[in-house]
Coordinates of C-alpha atoms and ligand atoms in Angstrom, one line a residue:
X1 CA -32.5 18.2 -139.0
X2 CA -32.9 21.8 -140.8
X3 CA -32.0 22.5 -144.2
X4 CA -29.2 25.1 -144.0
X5 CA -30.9 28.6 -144.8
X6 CA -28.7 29.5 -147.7
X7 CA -30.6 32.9 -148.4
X8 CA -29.0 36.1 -147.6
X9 CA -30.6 37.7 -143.9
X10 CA -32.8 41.1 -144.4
X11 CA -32.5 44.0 -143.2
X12 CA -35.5 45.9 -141.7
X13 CA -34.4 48.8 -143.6
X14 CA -31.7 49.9 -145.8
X15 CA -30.6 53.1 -147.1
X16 CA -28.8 53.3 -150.4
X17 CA -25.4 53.8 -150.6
X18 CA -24.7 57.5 -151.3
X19 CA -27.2 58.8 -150.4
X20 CA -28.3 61.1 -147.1
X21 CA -30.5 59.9 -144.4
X22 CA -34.4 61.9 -145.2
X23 CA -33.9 64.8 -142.7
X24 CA -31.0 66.6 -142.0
X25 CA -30.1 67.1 -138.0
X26 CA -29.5 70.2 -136.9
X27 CA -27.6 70.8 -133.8
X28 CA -31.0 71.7 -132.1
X29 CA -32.2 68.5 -132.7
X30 CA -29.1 67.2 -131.2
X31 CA -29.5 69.2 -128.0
X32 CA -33.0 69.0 -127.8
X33 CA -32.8 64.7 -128.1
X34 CA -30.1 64.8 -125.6
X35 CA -31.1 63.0 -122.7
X36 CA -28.6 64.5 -120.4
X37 CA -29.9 67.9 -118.8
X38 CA -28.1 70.6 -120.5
X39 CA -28.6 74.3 -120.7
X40 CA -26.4 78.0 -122.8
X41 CA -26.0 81.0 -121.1
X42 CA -24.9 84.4 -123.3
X43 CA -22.2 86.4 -122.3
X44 CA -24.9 88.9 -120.5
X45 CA -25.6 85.2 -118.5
X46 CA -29.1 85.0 -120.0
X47 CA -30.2 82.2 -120.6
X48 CA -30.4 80.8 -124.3
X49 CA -31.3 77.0 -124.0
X50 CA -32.6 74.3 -122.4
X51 CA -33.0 70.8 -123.2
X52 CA -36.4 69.0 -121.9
X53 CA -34.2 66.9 -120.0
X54 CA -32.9 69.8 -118.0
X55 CA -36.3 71.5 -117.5
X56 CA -37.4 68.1 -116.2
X57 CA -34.6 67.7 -113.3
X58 CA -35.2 71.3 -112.4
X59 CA -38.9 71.0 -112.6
X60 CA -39.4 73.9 -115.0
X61 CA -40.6 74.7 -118.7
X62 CA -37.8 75.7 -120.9
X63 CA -39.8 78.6 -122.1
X64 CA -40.5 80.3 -118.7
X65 CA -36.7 80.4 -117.8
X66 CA -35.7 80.9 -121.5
X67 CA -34.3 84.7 -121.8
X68 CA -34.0 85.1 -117.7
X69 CA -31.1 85.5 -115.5
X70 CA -33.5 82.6 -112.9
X71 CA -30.9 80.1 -112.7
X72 CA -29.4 81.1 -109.6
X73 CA -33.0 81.4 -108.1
X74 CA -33.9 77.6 -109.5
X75 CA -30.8 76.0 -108.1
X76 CA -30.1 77.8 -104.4
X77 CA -33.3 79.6 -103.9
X78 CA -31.3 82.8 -103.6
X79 CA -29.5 85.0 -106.5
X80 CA -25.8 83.3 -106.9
X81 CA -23.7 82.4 -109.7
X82 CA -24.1 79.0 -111.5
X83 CA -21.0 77.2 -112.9
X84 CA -21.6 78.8 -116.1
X85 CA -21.5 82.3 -114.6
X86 CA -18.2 81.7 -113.9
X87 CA -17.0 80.2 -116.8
X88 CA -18.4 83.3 -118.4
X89 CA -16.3 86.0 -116.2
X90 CA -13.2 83.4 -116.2
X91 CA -13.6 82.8 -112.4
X92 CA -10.9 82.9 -110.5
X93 CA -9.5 79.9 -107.9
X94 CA -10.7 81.8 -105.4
X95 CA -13.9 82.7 -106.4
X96 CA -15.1 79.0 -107.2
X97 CA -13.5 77.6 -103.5
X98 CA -15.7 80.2 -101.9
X99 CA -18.8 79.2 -103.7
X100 CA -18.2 75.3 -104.4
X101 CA -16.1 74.7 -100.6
X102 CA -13.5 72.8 -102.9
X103 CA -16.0 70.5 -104.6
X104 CA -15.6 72.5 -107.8
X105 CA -12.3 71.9 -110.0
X106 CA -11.3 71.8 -114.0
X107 CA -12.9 69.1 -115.6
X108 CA -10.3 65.8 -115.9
X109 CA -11.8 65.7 -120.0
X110 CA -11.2 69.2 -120.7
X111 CA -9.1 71.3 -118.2
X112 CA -10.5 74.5 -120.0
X113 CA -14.3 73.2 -118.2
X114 CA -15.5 73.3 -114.8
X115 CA -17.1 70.3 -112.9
X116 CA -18.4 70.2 -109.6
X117 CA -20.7 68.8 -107.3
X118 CA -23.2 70.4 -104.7
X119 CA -26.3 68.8 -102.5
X120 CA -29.4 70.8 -103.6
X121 CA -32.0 70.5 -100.7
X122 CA -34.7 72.1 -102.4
X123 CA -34.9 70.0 -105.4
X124 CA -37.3 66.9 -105.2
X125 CA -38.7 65.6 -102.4
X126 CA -35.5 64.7 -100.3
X127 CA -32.7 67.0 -102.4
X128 CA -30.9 66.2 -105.0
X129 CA -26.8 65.7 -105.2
X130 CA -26.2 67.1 -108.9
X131 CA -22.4 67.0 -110.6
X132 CA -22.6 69.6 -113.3
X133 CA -20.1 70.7 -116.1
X134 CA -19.7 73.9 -117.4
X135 CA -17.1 75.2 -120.3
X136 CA -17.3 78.2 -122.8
X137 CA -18.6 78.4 -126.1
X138 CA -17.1 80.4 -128.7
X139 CA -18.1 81.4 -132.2
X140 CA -16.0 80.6 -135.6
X141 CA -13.6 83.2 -134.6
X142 CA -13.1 81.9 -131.4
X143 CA -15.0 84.8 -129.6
X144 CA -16.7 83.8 -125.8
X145 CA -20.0 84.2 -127.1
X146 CA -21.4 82.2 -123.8
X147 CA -21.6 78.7 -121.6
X148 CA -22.9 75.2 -122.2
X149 CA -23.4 73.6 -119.0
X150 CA -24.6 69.8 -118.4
X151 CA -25.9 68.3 -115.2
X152 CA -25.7 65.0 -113.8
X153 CA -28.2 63.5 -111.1
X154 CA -25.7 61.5 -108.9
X155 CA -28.0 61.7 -105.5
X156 CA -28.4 57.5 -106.2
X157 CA -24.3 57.0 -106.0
X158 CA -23.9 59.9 -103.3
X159 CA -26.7 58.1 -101.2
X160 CA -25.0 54.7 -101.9
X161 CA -21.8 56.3 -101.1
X162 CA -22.6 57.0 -97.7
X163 CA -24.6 54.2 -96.9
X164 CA -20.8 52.6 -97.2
X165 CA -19.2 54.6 -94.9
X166 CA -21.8 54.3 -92.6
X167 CA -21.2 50.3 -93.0
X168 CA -17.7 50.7 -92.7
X169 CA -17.8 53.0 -90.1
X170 CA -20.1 50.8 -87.6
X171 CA -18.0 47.6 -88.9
X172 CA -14.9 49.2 -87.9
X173 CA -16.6 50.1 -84.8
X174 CA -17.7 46.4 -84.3
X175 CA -14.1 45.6 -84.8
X176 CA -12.6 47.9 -82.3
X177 CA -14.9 46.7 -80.1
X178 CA -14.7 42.7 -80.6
X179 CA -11.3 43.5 -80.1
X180 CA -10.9 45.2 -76.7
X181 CA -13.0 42.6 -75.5
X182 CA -10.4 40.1 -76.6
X183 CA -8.1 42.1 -74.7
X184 CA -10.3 42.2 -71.9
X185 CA -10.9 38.8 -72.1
X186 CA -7.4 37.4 -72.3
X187 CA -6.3 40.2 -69.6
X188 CA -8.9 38.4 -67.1
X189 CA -7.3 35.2 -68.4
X190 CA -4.6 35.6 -67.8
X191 CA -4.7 37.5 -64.3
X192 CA -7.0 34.4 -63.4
X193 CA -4.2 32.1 -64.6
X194 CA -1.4 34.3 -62.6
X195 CA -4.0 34.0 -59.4
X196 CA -4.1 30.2 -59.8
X197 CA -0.4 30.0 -60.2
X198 CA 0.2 31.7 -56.7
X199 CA -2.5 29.8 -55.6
X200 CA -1.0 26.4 -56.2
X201 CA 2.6 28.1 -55.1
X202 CA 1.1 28.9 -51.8
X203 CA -1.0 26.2 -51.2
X204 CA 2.3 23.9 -50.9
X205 CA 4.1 25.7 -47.8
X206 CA 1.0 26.8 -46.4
X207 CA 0.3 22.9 -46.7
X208 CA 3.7 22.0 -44.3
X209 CA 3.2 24.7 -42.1
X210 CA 0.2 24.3 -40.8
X211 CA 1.0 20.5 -40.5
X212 CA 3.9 21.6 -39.0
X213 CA 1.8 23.9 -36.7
X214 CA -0.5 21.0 -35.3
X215 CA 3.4 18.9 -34.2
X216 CA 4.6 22.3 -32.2
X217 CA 1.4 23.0 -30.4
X218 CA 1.8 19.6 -29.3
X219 CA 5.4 20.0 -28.5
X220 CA 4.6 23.1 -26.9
X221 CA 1.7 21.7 -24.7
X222 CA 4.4 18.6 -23.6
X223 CA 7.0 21.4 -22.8
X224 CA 5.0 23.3 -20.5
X225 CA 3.4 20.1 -18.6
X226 CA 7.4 19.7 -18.1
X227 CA 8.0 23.1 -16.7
X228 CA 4.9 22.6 -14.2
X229 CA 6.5 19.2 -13.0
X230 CA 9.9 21.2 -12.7
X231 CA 8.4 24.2 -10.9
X232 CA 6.5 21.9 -8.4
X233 CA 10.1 20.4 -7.5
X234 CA 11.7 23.7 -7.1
X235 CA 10.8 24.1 -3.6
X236 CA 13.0 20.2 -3.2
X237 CA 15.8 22.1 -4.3
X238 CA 18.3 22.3 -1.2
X239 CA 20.6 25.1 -2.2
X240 CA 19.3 27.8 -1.7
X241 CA 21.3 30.2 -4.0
X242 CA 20.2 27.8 -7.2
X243 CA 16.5 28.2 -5.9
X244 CA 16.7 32.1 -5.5
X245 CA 18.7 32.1 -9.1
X246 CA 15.6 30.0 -10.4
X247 CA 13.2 32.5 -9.0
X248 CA 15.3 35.7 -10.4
X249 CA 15.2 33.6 -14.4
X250 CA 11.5 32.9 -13.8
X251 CA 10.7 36.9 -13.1
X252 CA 13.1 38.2 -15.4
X253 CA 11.2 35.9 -18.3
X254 CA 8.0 36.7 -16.9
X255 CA 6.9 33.2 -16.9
X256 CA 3.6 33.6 -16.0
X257 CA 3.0 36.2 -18.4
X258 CA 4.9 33.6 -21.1
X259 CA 2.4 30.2 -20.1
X260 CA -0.5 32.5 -20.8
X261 CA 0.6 34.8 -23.9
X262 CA 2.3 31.6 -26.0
X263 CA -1.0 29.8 -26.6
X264 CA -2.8 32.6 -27.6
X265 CA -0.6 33.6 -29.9
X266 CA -0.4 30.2 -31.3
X267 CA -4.0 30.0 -31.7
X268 CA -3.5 33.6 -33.6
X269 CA -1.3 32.5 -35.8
X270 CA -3.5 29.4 -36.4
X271 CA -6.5 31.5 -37.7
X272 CA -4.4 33.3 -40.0
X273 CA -3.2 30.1 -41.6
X274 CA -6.5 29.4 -41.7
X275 CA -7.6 32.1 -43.1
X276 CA -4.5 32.3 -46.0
X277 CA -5.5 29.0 -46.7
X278 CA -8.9 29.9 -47.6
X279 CA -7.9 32.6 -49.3
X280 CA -5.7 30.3 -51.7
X281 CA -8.9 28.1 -52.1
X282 CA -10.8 31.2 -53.1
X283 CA -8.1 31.9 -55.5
X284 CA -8.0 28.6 -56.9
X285 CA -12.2 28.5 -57.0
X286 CA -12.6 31.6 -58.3
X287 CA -10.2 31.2 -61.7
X288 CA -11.4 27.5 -61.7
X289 CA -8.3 26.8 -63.4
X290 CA -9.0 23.1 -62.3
X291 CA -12.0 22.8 -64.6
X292 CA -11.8 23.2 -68.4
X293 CA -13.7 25.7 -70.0
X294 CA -17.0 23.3 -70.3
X295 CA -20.3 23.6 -69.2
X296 CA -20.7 22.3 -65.5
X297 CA -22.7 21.8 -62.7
X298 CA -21.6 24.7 -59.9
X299 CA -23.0 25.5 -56.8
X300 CA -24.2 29.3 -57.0
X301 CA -23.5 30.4 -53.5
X302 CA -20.0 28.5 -53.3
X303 CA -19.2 31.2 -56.3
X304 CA -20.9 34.0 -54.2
X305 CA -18.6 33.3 -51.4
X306 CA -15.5 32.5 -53.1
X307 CA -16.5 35.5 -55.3
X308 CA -16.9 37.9 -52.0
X309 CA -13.5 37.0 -50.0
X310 CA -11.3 38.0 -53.3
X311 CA -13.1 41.2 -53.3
X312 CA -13.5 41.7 -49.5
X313 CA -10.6 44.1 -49.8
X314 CA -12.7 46.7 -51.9
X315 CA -15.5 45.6 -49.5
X316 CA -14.8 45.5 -46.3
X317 CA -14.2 48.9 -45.4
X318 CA -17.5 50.9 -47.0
X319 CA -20.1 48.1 -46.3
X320 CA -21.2 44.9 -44.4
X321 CA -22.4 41.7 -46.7
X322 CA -25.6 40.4 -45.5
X323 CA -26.2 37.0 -46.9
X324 CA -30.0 35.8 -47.7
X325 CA -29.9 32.6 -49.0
X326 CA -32.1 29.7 -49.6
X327 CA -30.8 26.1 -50.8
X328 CA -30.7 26.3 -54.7
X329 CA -30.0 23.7 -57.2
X330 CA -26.8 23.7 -59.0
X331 CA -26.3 25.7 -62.0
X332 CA -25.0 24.3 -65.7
X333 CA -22.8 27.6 -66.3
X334 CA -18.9 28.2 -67.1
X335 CA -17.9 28.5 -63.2
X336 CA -15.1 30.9 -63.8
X337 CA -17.0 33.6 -66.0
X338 CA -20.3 33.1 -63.7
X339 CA -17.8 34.6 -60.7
X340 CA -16.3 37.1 -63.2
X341 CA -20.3 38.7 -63.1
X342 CA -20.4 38.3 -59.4
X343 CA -17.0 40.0 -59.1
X344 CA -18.2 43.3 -61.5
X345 CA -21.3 43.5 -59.8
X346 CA -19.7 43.2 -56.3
X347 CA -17.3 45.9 -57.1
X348 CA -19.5 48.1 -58.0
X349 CA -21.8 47.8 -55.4
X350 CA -19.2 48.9 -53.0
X351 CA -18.0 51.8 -55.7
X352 CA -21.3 53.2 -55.8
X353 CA -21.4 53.1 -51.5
X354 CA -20.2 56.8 -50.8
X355 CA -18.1 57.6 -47.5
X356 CA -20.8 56.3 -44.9
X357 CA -20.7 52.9 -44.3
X358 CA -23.4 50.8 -46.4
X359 CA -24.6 47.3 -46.8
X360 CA -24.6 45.0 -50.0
X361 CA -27.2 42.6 -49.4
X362 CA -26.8 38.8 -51.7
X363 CA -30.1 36.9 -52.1
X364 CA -30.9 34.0 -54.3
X365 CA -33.3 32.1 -55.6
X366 CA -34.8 29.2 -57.9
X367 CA -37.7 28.2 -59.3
X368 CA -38.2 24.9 -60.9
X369 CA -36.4 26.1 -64.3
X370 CA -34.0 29.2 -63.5
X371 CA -32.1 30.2 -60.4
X372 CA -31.2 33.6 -59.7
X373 CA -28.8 35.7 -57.3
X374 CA -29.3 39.8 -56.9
X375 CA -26.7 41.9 -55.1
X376 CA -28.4 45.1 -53.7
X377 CA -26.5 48.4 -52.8
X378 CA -27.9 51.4 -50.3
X379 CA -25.1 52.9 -52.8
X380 CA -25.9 56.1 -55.0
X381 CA -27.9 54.6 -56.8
X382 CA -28.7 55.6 -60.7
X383 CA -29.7 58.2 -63.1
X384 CA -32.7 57.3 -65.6
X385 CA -30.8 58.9 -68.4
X386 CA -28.0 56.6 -67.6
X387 CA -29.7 53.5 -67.5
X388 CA -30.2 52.5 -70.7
X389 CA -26.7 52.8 -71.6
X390 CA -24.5 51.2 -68.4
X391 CA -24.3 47.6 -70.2
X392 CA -22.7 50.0 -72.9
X393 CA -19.0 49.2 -73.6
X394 CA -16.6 52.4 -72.0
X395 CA -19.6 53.2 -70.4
X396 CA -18.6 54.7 -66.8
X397 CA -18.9 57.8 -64.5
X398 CA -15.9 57.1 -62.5
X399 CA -12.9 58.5 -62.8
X400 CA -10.2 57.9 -65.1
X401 CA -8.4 54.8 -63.9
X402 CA -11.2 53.4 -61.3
X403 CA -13.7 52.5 -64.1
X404 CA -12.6 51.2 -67.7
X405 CA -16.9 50.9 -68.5
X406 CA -16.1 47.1 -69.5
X407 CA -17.4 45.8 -66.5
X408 CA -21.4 45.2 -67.0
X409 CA -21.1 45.2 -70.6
X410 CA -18.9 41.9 -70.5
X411 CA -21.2 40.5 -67.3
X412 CA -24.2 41.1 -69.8
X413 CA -22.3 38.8 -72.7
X414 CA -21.5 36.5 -70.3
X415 CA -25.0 35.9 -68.9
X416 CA -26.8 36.0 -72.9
X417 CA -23.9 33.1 -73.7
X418 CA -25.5 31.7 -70.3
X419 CA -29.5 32.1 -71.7
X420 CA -30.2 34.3 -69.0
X421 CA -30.7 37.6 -68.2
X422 CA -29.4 40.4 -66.1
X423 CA -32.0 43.7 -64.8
X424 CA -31.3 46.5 -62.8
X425 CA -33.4 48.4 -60.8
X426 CA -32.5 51.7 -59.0
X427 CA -33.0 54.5 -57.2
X428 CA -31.2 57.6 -56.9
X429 CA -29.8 58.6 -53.5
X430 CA -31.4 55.1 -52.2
X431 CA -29.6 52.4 -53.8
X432 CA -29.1 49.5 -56.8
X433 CA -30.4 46.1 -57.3
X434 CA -29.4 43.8 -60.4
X435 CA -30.4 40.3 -60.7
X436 CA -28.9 37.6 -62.8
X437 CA -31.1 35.1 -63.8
X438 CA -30.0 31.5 -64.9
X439 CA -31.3 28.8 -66.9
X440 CA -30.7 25.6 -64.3
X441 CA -30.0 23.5 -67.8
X442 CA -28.5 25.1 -70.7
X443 CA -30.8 24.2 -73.9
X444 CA -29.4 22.3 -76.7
X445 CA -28.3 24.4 -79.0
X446 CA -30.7 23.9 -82.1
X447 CA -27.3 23.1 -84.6
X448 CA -25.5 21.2 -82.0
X449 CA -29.1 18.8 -81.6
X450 CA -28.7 19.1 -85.5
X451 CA -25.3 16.9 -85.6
X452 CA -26.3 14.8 -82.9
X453 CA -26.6 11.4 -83.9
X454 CA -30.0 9.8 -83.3
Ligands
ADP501 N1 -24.3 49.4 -58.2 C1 -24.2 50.5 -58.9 N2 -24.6 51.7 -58.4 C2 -24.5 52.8 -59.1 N3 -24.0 52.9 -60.4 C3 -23.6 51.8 -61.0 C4 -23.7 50.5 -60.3 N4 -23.2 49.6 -61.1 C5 -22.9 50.2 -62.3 N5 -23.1 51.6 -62.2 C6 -22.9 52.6 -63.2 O1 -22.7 51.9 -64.5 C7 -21.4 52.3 -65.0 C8 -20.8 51.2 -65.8 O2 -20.4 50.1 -64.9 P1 -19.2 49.2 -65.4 O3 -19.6 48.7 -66.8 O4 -19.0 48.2 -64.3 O5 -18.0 50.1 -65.6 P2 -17.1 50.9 -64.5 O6 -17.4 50.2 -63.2 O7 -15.7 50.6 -64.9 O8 -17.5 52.3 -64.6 C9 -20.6 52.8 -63.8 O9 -19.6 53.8 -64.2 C10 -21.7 53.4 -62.9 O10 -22.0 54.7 -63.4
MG502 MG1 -17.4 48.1 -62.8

């Protein structure tokens, strides 16, 4: 425990009441002390002070620019009027827009000054941004007798300034972007969801009729054994005006012509049930709307294929689809968004195929930790200087409508989600490869192993 200090505190030094500090200031002292860069001008705009603090920013001695008209020189490297130049002649609105561009206005403190602000590129080693006051100095009878102007280095805040809008602006950016590929996203969502629904709508009287089909080809087969017995026993027929109307019915109907054309077209109509029921199972495959959105085992070339017949339409009439494939392992991928990368690259493959017929040729691939698919073009191949920037959202050369440039730049986010990687190699007027390679396993996720328990 301290004894309570009882005796009055000292001060380190103490001036007597009443009586003046040692040395008097004078306003010189004032101006010279001044740490803020200030400078007078006369009414002839000569200069008449300068603090140190102003010959400092400007990188000059007081005493060389002392009595000159320089200050034009100093600050723009050319002869112009400062702010206190103007102040001097009692500029007009006009005058100060055309040398300030509108940075230049009545000071907010006193709305007799002038403040302004102006990037000086000569100053320092980068430029300065300086905001500067200026306002008019009159003697006792309120005479102009000159200009006191002050400067102000502000390049830190101007420099801060825009390093804000640059990080709003790329934000905002970000954002615009994050968003249309939500868009995108739910778009392909939801046409994937709209596929699936016809799919499944289909796949139910596609279902009957082809059952149905199997019963009347039977039916049919049973009818026409029946017509051959009953056109072996025409010749039994006694009358002979029922056998010569039987003869007239059978040429009129061109039976013959009927026993031959009815199975064929029956065995037409059979392949395109066929082939609308493999449609729907494409449908259905491709939106995988029977598997969840979780990580499964797909087979690669099943997704090729499925991937292929929804897009044959775009295909089919600029280029043939050679298949080279070898047996793969199954792939731990999102099925769905896998297809979704076959589907972009497949397109434009047969975009970039110009009026003679080409060929998009599908390999694949493993080895014993990645697999990998490439689609190949004899399209039009690509630019150098367009490269580097076709996984760039909006990205496109094609025409308004035809390309939206979302295409590889949502394939190459889906295949980084996947760990893998997509590369492209082309050549103009020859033709495009890309390859999407796959990790076979996905890795655990270093956070997810994290929360696993042991
Ligand atoms: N196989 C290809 N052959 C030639 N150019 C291609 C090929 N694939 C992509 N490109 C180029 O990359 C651009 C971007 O492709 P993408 O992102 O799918 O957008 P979009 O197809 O809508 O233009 C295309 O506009 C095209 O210039
Ligand atoms: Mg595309």
């Amino acid at each position: 425990m301290h004894a309570p200090d009882t005796s009055p505190r000292q001060a380190s030094t103490v001036h007597a009441p009443g009586t003046p500090p040692s040395d008097v200031l004078s306003p010189a002292n004032f101006f010279e002390a001044s740490p803020i860069p200030t400078f007078v001008i006369d009414t002839a705009h000569v200069v008449t002070h300068m603090n140190q603090a102003c010959a400092t920013v400007l990188g000059v001695q007081a005493k060389d620019v002392i009595g000159t008209r320089t200050l034009g020189q100093i600050f723009y490297g050319h002869d112009r009027p400062i702010l206190a130049d103007l102040v001097v002649d009692g500029a007009t609105d006009s005058a100060l827009n055309m040398l300030y561009q509108g940075h230049a206005r009545p000071s907010q403190q006193n709305p007799e000054a002038l403040e302004a602000e102006h990037f000086f590129p000569h100053m320092g080693a980068q430029g300065r941004w300086l905001y500067f006051t200026a306002s008019a100095l009159c003697d006792g009878e309120g005479r102009l007798v000159g200009a006191i102007e002050t400067l102000l280095d502000i390049t830190d805040r101007k420099r801060v300034e825009h390093e804000l809008v640059r990080a709003q602006e790329a934000l905002n950016a970000q954002l615009a972007l994050a968003h249309d590929q939500l868009v995108q996203n739910e778009k392909l969502a939801s046409i994937g969801q709209l596929a699936a629904g016809v799919a499944h709508e289909i796949n139910n009287p596609i279902g009957y009729i082809f059952s149905n089909f199997g019963t009347l080809e039977k039916y049919l087969a049973d009818l026409f054994e029946m017509l051959t017995a009953y056109e072996s026993a025409e010749g039994a027929v006694a009358d002979a005006s029922t056998r010569a109307q039987l003869k007239a019915l059978r040429e009129r109907i061109e039976l013959e012509f009927l026993k031959e054309d009815i199975p064929s077209l029956m065995r037409e109509s059979r392949e395109g049930i066929v082939r609308v029921r493999k449609i729907v199972q494409d449908l259905k495959d491709f939106s995988h709307v029977d598997a969840t959105q979780e990580w499964q085992f797909a087979a690669l070339v099943q997704c090729i294929d499925s991937t292929v017949n929804v897009v044959n339409n775009e295909i089919k009439y600029k280029a043939d689809v050679v298949r080279e494939y070898v047996d793969i392992p199954d792939v731990e991928c999102h099925a769905s968004e896998i297809n979704q990368v076959i589907m972009n690259l497949l397109v434009n493959a047969a975009q970039a195929i110009g009026p003679e017929r080409g060929t998009i040729t599908i390999r694949n691939g493993a080895d014993d930790k990645h697999v990998w698919f490439e689609i190949a073009d004899t399209g039009s191949g690509i630019e150098k200087a367009s490269l580097a920037r076709i996984f760039d959202p909006f990205y496109t050369t094609k025409p308004v409508g035809k390309g939206t440039g979302l295409g590889l730049s949502i394939s190459y986010g889906i295949v980084q989600k996947h760990h893998g990687q997509i590369h492209v190699q082309s050549e103009v007027g020859k033709g495009t490869r890309f390859r999407v390679e796959l990790p076979i396993v996905q890795p655990v996720e270093a956070d997810a192993a994290a929360t696993r328990p042991a």
